[in-house]
Short mmCIF file of C-alpha atoms and ligand atoms in Angstrom, two decimals:
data_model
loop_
_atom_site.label_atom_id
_atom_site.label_comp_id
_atom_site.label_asym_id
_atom_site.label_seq_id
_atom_site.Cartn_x
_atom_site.Cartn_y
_atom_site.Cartn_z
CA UNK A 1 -1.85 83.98 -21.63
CA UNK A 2 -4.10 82.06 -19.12
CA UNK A 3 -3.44 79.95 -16.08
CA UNK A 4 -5.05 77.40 -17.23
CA UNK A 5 -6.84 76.48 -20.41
CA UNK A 6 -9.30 73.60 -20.29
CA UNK A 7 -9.64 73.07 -24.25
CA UNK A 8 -12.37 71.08 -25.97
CA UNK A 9 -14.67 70.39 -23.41
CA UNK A 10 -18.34 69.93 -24.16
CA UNK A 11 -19.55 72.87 -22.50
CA UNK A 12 -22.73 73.26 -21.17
CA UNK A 13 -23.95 76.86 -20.06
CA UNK A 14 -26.70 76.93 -17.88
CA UNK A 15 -28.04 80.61 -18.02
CA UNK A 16 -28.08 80.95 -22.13
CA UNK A 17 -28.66 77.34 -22.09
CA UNK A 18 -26.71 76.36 -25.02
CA UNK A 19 -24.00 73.57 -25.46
CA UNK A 20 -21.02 73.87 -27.75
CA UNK A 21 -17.55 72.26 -28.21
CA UNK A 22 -15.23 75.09 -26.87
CA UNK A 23 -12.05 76.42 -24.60
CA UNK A 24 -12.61 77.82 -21.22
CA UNK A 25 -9.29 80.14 -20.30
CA UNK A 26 -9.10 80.47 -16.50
CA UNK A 27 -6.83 83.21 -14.51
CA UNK A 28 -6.83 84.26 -10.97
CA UNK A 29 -9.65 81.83 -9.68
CA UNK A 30 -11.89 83.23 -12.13
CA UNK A 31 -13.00 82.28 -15.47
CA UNK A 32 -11.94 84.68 -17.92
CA UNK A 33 -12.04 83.90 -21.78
CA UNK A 34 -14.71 81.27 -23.05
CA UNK A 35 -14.31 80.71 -26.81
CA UNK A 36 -15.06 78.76 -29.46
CA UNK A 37 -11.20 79.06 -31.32
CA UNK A 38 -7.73 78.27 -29.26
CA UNK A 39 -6.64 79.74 -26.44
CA UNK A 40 -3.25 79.88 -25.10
CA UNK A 41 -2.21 78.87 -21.85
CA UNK A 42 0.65 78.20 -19.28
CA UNK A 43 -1.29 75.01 -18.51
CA UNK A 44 -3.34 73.29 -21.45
CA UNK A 45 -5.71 70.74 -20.28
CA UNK A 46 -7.13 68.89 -23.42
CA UNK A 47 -10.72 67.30 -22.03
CA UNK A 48 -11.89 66.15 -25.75
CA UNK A 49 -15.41 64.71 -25.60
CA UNK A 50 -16.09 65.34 -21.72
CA UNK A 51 -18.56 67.36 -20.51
CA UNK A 52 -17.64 71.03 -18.45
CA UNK A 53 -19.99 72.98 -16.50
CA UNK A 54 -20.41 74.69 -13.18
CA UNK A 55 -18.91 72.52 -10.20
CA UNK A 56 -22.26 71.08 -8.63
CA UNK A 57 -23.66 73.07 -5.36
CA UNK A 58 -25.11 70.79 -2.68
CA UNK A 59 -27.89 72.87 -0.90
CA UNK A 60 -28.57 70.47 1.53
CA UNK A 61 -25.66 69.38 3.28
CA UNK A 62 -24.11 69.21 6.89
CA UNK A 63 -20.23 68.86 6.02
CA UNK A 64 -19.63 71.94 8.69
CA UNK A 65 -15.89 71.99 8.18
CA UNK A 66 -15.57 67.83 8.66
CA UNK A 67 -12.63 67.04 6.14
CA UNK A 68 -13.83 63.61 5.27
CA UNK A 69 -17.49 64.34 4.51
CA UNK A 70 -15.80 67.17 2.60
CA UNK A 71 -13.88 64.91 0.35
CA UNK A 72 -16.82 62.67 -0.31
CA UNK A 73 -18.90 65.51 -1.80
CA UNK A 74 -15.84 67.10 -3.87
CA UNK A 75 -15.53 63.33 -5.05
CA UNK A 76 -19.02 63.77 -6.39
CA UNK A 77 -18.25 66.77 -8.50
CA UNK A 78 -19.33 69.22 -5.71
CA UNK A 79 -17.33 72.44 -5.70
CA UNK A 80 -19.81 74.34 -2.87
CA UNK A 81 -21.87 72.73 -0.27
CA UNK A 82 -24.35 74.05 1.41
CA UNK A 83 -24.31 73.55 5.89
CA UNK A 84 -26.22 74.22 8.30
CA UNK A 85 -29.59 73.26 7.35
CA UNK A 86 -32.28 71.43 9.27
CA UNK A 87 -31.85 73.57 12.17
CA UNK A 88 -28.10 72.81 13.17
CA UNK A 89 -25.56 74.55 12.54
CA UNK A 90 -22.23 77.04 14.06
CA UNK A 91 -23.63 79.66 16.35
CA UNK A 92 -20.26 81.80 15.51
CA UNK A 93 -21.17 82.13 11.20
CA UNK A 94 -18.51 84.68 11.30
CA UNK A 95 -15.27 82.78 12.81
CA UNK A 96 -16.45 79.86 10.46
CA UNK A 97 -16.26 81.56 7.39
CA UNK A 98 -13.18 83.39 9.01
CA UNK A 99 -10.98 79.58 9.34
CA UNK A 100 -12.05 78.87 6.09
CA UNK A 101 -10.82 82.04 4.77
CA UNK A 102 -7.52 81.69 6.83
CA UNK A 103 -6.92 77.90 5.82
CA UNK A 104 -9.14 76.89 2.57
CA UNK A 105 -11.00 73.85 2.81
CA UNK A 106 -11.74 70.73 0.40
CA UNK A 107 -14.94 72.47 -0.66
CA UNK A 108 -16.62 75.60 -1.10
CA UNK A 109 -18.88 76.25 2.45
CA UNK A 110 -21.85 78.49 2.66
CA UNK A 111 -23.96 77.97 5.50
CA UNK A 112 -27.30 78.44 6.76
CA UNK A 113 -27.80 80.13 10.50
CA UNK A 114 -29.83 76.78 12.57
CA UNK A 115 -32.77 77.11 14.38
CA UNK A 116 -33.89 74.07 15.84
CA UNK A 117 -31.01 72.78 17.77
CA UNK A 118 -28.45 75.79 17.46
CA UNK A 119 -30.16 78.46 18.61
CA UNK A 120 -32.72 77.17 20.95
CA UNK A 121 -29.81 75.59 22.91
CA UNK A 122 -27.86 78.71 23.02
CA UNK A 123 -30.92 80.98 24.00
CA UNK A 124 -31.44 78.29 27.15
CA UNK A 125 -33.99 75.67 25.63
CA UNK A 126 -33.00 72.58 26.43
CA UNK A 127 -36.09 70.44 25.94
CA UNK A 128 -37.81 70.06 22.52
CA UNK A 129 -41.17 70.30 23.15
CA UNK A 130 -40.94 73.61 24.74
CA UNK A 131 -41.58 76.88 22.83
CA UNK A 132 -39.50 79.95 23.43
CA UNK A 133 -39.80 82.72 26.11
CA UNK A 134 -40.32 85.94 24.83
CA UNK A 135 -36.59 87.05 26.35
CA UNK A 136 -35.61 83.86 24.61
CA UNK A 137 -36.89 84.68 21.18
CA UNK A 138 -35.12 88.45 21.40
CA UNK A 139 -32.20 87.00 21.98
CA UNK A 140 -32.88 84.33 19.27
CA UNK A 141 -33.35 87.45 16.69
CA UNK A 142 -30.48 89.30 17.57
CA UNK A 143 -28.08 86.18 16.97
CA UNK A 144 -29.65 85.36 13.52
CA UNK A 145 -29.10 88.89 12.14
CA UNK A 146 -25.49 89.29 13.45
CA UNK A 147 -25.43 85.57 11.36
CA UNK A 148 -27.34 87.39 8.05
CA UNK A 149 -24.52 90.22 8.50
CA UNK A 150 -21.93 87.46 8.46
CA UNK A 151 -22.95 85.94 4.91
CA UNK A 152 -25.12 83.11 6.41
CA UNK A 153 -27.15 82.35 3.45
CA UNK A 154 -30.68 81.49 5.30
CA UNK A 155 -32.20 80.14 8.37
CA UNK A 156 -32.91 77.01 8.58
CA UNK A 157 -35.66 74.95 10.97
CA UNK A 158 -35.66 71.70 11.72
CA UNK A 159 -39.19 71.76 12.93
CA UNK A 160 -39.75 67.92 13.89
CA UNK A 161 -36.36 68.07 15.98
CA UNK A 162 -37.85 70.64 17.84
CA UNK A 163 -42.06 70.25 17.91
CA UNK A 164 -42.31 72.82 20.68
CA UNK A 165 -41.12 75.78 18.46
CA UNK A 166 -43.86 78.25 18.62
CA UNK A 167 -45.72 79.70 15.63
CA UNK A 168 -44.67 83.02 16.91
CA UNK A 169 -41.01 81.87 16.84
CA UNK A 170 -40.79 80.63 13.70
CA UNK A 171 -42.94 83.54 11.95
CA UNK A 172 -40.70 86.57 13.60
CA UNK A 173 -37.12 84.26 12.86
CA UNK A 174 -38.55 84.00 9.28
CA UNK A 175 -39.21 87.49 8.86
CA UNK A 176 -35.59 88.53 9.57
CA UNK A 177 -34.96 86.32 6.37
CA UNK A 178 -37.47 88.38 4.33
CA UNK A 179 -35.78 91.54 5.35
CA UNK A 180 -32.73 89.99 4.46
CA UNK A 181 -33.98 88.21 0.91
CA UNK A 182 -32.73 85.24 2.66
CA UNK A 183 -33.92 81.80 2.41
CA UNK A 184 -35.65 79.96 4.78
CA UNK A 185 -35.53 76.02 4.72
CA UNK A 186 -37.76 73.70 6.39
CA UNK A 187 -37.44 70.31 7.59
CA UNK A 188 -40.92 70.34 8.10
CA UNK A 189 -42.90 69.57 11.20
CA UNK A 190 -43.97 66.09 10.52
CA UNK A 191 -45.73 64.22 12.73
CA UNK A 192 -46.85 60.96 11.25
CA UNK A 193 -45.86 59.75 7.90
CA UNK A 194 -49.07 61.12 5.88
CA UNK A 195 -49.45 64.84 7.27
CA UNK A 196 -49.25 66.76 4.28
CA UNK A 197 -50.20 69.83 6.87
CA UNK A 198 -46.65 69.80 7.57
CA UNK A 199 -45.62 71.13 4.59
CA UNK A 200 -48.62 73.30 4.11
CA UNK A 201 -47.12 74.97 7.44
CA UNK A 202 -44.08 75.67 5.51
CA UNK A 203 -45.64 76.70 2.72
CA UNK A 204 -47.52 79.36 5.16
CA UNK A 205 -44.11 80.65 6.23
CA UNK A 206 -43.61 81.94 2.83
CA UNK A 207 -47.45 83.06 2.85
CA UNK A 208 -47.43 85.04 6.42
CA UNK A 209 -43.53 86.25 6.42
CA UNK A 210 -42.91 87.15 2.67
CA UNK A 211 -39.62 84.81 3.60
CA UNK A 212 -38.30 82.79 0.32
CA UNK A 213 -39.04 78.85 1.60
CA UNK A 214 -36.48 76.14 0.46
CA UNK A 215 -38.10 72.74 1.54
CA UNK A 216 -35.47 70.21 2.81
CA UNK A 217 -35.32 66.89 1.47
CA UNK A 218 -38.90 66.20 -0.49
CA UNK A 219 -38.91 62.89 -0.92
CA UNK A 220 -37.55 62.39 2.75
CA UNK A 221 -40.62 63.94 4.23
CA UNK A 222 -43.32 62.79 1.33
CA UNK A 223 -41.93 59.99 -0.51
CA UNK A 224 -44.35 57.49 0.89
CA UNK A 225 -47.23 57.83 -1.25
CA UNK A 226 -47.53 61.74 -0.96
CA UNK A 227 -45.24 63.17 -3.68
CA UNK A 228 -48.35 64.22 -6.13
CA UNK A 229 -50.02 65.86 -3.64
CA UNK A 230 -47.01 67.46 -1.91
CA UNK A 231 -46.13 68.77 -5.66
CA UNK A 232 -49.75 70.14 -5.93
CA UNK A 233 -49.04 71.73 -2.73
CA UNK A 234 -46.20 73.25 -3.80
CA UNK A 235 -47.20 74.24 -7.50
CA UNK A 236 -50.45 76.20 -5.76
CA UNK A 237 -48.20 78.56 -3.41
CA UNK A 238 -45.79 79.39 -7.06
CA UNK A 239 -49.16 79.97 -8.09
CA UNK A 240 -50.11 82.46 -5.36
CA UNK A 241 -46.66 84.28 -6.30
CA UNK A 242 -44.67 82.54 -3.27
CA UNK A 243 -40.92 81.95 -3.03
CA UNK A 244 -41.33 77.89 -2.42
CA UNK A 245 -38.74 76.17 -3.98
CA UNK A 246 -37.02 72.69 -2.41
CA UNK A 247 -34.05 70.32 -2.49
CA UNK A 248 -34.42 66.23 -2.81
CA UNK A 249 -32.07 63.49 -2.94
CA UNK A 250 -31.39 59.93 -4.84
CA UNK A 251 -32.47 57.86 -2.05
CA UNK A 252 -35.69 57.11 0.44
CA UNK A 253 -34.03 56.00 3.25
CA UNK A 254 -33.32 59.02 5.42
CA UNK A 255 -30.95 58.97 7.78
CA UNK A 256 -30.64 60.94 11.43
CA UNK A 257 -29.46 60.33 14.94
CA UNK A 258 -31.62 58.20 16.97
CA UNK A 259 -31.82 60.62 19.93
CA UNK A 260 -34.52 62.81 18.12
CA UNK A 261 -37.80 63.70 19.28
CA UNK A 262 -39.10 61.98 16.70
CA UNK A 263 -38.05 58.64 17.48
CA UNK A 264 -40.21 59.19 20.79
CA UNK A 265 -42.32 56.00 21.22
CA UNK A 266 -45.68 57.43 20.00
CA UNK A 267 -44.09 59.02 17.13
CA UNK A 268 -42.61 55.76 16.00
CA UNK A 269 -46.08 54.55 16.16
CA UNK A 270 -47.93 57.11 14.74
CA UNK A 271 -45.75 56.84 11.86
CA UNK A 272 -46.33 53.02 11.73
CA UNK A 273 -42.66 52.23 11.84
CA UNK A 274 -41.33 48.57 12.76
CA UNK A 275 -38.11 48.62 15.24
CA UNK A 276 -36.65 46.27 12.23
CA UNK A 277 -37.14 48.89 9.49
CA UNK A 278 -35.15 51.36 11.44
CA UNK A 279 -31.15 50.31 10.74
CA UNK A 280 -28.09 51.94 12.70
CA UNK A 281 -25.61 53.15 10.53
CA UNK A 282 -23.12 53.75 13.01
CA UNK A 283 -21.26 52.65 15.89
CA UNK A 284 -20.74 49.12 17.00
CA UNK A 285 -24.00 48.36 16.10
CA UNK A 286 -23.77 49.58 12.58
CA UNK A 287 -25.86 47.36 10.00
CA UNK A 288 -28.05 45.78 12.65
CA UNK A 289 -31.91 46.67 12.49
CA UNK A 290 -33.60 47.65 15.99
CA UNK A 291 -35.02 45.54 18.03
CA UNK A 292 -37.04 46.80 21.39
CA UNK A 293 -33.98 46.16 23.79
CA UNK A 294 -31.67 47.50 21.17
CA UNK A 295 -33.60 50.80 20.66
CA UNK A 296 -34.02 51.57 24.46
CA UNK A 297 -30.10 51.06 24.82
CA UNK A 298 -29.42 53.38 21.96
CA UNK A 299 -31.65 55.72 23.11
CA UNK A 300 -30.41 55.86 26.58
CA UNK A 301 -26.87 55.48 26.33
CA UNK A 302 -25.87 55.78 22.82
CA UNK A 303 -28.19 58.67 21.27
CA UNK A 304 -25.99 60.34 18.75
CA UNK A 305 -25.92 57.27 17.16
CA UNK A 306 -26.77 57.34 13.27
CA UNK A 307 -29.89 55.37 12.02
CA UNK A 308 -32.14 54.87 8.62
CA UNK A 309 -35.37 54.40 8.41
CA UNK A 310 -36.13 52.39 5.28
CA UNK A 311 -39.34 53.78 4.18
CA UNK A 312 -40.30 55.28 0.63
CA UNK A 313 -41.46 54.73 -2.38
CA UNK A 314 -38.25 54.82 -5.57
CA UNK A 315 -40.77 56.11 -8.04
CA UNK A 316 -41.40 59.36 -5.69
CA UNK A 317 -37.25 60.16 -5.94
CA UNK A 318 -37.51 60.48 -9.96
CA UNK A 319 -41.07 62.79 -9.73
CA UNK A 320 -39.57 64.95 -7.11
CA UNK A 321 -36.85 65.76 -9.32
CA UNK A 322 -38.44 66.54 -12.31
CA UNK A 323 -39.88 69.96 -11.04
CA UNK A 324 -39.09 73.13 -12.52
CA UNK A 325 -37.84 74.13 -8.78
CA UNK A 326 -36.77 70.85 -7.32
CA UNK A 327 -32.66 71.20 -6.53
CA UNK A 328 -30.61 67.38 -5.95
CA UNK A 329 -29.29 67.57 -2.52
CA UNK A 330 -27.10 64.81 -0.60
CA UNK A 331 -28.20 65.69 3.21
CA UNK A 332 -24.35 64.23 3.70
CA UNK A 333 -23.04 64.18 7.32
CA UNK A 334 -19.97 63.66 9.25
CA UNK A 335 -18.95 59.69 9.56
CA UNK A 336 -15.86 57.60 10.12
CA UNK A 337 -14.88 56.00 7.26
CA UNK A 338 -16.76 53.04 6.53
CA UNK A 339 -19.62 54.01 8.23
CA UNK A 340 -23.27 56.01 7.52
CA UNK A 341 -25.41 56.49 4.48
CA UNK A 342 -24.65 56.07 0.60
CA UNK A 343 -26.11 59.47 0.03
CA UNK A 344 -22.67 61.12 1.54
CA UNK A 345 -20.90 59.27 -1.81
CA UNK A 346 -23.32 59.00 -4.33
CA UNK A 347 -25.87 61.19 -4.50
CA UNK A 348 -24.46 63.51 -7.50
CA UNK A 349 -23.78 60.89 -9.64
CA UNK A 350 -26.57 58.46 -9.05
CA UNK A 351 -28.76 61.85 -9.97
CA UNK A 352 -27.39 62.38 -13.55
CA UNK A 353 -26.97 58.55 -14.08
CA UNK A 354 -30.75 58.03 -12.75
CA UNK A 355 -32.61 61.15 -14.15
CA UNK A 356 -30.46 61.89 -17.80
CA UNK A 357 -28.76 58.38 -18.72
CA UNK A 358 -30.71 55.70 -17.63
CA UNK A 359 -34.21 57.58 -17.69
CA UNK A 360 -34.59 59.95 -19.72
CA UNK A 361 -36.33 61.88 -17.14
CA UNK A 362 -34.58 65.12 -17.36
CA UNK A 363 -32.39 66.70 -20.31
CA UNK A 364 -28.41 66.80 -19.85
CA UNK A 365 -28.88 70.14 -20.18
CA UNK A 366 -31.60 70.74 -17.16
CA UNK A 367 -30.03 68.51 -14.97
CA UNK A 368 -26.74 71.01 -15.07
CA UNK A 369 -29.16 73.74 -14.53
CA UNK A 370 -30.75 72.41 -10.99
CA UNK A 371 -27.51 71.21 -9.84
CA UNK A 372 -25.67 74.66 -10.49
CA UNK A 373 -27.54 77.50 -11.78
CA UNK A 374 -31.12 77.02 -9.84
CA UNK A 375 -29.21 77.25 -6.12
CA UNK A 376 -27.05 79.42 -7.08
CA UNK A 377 -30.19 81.86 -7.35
CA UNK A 378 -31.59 80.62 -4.76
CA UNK A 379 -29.07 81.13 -2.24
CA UNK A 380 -28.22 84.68 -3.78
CA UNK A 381 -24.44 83.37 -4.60
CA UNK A 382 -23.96 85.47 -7.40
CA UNK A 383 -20.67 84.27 -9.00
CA UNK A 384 -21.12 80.51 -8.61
CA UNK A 385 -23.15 78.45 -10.43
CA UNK A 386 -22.34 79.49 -13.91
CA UNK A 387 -20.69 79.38 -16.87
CA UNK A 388 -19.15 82.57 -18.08
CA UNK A 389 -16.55 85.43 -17.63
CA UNK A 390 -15.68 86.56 -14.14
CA UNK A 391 -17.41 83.87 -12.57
CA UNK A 392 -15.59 81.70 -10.33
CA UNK A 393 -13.68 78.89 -11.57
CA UNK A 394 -15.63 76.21 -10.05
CA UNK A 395 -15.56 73.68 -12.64
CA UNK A 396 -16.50 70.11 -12.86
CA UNK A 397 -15.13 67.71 -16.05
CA UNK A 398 -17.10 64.28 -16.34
CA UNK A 399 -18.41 61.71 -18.97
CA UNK A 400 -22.25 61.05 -18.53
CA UNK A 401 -21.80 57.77 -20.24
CA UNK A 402 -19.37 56.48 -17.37
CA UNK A 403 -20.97 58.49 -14.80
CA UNK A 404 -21.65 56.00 -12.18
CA UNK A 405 -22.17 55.99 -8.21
CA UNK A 406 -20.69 52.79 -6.65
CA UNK A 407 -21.75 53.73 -3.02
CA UNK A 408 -24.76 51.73 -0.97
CA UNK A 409 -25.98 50.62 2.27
CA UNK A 410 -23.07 48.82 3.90
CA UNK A 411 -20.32 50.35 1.55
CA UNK A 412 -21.51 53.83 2.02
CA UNK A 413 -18.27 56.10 0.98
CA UNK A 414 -17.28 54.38 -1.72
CA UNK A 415 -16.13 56.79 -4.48
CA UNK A 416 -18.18 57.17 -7.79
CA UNK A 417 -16.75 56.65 -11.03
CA UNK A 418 -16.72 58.99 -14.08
CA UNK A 419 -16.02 62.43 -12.68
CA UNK A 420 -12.76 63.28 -14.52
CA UNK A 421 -11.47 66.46 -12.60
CA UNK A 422 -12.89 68.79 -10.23
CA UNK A 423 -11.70 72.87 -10.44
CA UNK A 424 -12.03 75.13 -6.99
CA UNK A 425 -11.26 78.74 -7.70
CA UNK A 426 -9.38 77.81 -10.71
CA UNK A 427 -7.52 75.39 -8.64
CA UNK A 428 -7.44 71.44 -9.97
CA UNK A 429 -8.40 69.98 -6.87
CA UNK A 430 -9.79 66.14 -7.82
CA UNK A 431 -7.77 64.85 -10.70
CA UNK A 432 -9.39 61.35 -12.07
CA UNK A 433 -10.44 60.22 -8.26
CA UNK A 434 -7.12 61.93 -7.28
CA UNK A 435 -6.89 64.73 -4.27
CA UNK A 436 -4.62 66.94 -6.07
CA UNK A 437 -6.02 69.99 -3.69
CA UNK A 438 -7.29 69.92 -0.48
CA UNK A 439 -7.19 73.64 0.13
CA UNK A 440 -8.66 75.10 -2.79
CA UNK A 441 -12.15 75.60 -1.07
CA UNK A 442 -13.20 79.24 0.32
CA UNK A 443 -16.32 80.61 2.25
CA UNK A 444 -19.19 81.04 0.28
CA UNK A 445 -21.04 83.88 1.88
CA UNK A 446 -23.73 85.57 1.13
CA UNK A 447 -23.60 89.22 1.26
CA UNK A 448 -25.81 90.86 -1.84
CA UNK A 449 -29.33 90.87 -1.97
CA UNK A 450 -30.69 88.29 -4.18
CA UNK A 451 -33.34 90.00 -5.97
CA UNK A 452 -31.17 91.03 -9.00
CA UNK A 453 -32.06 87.98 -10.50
CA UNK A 454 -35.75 86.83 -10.09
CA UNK A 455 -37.34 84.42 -11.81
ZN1 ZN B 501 -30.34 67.67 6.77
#
């Protein structure tokens, strides 16, 4: 007898890659039977004609514990997302896995150790354009090892938050991640809006370090034209036999706090952006486009305050995600209700609607397998991601033909529509857009190698 039996789903297996009508028995967190006759169970759930599959994982996120941003991604069918990245993140890997562990959480967290901002400002660094000391960067290795030892998954950079970081400094940081099979992602260095060396620098991380290089947000850095070439790019280091794999999201408006370096004047006009493309998201400004005195007040008084730049080309979102390697990714962030960017809400469902329903650009069947299976292996999370016996029982239930997102610029957290139920460790947790479970989330960490899988 099982805990719970989820009978007659569609299932969709990512690993054997087949799709059957079946029962999935569930006990102890874990699933446990999958079978094509009956199983019994104390609870029967009868999901007849909806789809079943791994719970999405979100491998570039920065929910960091925030209960709200937490809900919005488990509302999008996301049972583990991924924090930490673009070069922020906890110092302390080990107590934040540890309060997770202690109190659950609305999501599954695994989390990247943060360069950029994190660990410069704890070694002492406190201005941007300034490379590390050579005490500094000691220091700098010893913390992200104790964080690798912890379960952090990777390291991340955030390279145009911090321009200053030193070649040296980013090559030695990386190298910890080889020796640890760990990832590295990149928000790569870019400093105007056509420098494709930026991500040829990543690339050369991978190249130089032997480190495994997960490239933040595509279309966010090369969705303005550059998407062929930054896929040629790309598809040469595979070629070479590097690790280079990357994450991309449903939207080309990015979003970050206006403070950054690279909303320095000369980078805003190297990049040729106008004040009135660039939109705060937050605060009592929220909605209103810049304008010069409204940018130097921000800037000086208010500069955690949330902006998008509305740049990009849609087209470039869709050929992103049609790579063998590309992974859909929500960059979500913390925000008060009613305020911030649609791709906190939306981003799951808007990629299955966009890519399998409405365009045909990916199978049902591949699109399961980048949003579960491919980071999964890529972060080395061996029990997540897929569909079989003694695998965690991170599920997601939905329809593809009511699949919808409902969030956008202006109503950024509204809820999507079509995701039926949402499973954490074999806990129901989002019953038809209801929180039935906010605690059913654990700590994701890493702790095996990752190299029992290779691809
Ligand atoms: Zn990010």
């Amino acid at each position: 007898m099982f805990d719970l039996v989820l009978a007659n789903g569609i299932l969709i297996d990512p690993e054997k890659l087949i799709r059957f009508t079946g029962h999935i028995g569930i006990s102890g967190g874990k699933i446990t039977a999958i079978s094509k006759t009956e199983l019994p169970g104390v609870r029967q759930l009868d999901i007849t004609g909806k789809i079943v599959c791994p719970g999405f994982i979100d491998i570039h996120g920065h929910v960091e514990l925030d209960a709200y941003c937490g809900e919005l991604s488990l509302r999008q069918g996301i049972t583990t997302t991924v924090g930490g990245n673009c070069g922020f993140s906890p110092l302390d890997i080990n107590g934040f896995f540890a309060k997770q562990e202690k109190d659950g959480f609305i999501v599954n967290q695994a989390e990247l150790i943060g360069h950029s901002f994190s660990l410069r400002d704890k070694v002492g660094i406190k201005d941007p354009m300034q490379p590390a000391t050579t005490e500094q960067l000691a220091k700098m290795e010893y913390l992200v090892e104790e964080a690798f030892e912890a379960g952090a998954c990777g390291l991340s950079l955030g390279l145009a938050y911090a321009p200053g970081s030193s070649d040296e400094e980013v090559s030695r940081l990386s190298r910890l991640a080889a020796r640890y099979g760990r990832i590295v992602a990149v928000d790569t260095r870019m400093a105007t809006g056509i420098d494709m060396y930026s991500l040829v620098e990543a690339v050369n991380i991978a190249r130089h370090t032997g480190a495994r290089v997960q490239i933040s947000h595509l279309v966010y850095q090369y969705g303005t034209g550059m998407m062929e070439e930054a896929l040629a790019v790309i598809n040469r280091a595979r070629a070479d036999g590097l690790d280079v794999r990357f994450d991309s999201g449903m939207y080309t408006q990015w979003a970050t706090h206006i403070g950054a370096a690279l909303f320095q004047e000369d980078y805003i006009r190297d990049n040729g952006w106008d004040l009135q493309d660039i939109v705060a998201i937050t605060g009592p400004y929220n909605g209103q486009r810049l304008t010069p005195a409204l940018y130097h007040e921000l800037r000086t008084q208010a500069p955690h305050t949330a902006v998008v730049v509305l740049t990009g080309i849609e087209e470039e979102i869709y050929l992103a995600l049609t790579h063998s390697f590309a992974m859909p990714s929500t960059d979500t962030g913390a925000y008060a209700p009613g305020e911030g960017h649609p791709q906190i809400a939306g981003s799951f469902p808007r990629y299955f609607k966009k890519m399998v329903a409405e365009r045909y650009e990916l199978t049902l069947m591949e699109a399961v397998r980048k949003a579960t299976l491919l980071p999964a292996e890529t972060l080395g999370l061996h029990t997540k991601g897929r569909l079989r016996e003694d695998m965690d029982a991170d599920l997601v239930v939905f329809d593809i033909k009511t699949l919808i997102d409902k969030a956008d610029f202006g109503l950024p957290d509204v809820p999507p529509e079509g995701i039926e139920y949402v499973f954490l460790n074999g806990r129901l947790a989002l019953d038809h857009g209801v929180i039935r479970d906010a605690k059913a989330g654990q700590a994701a960490r890493c702790i095996k190698p990752v190299y029992d899988y290779q691809i």
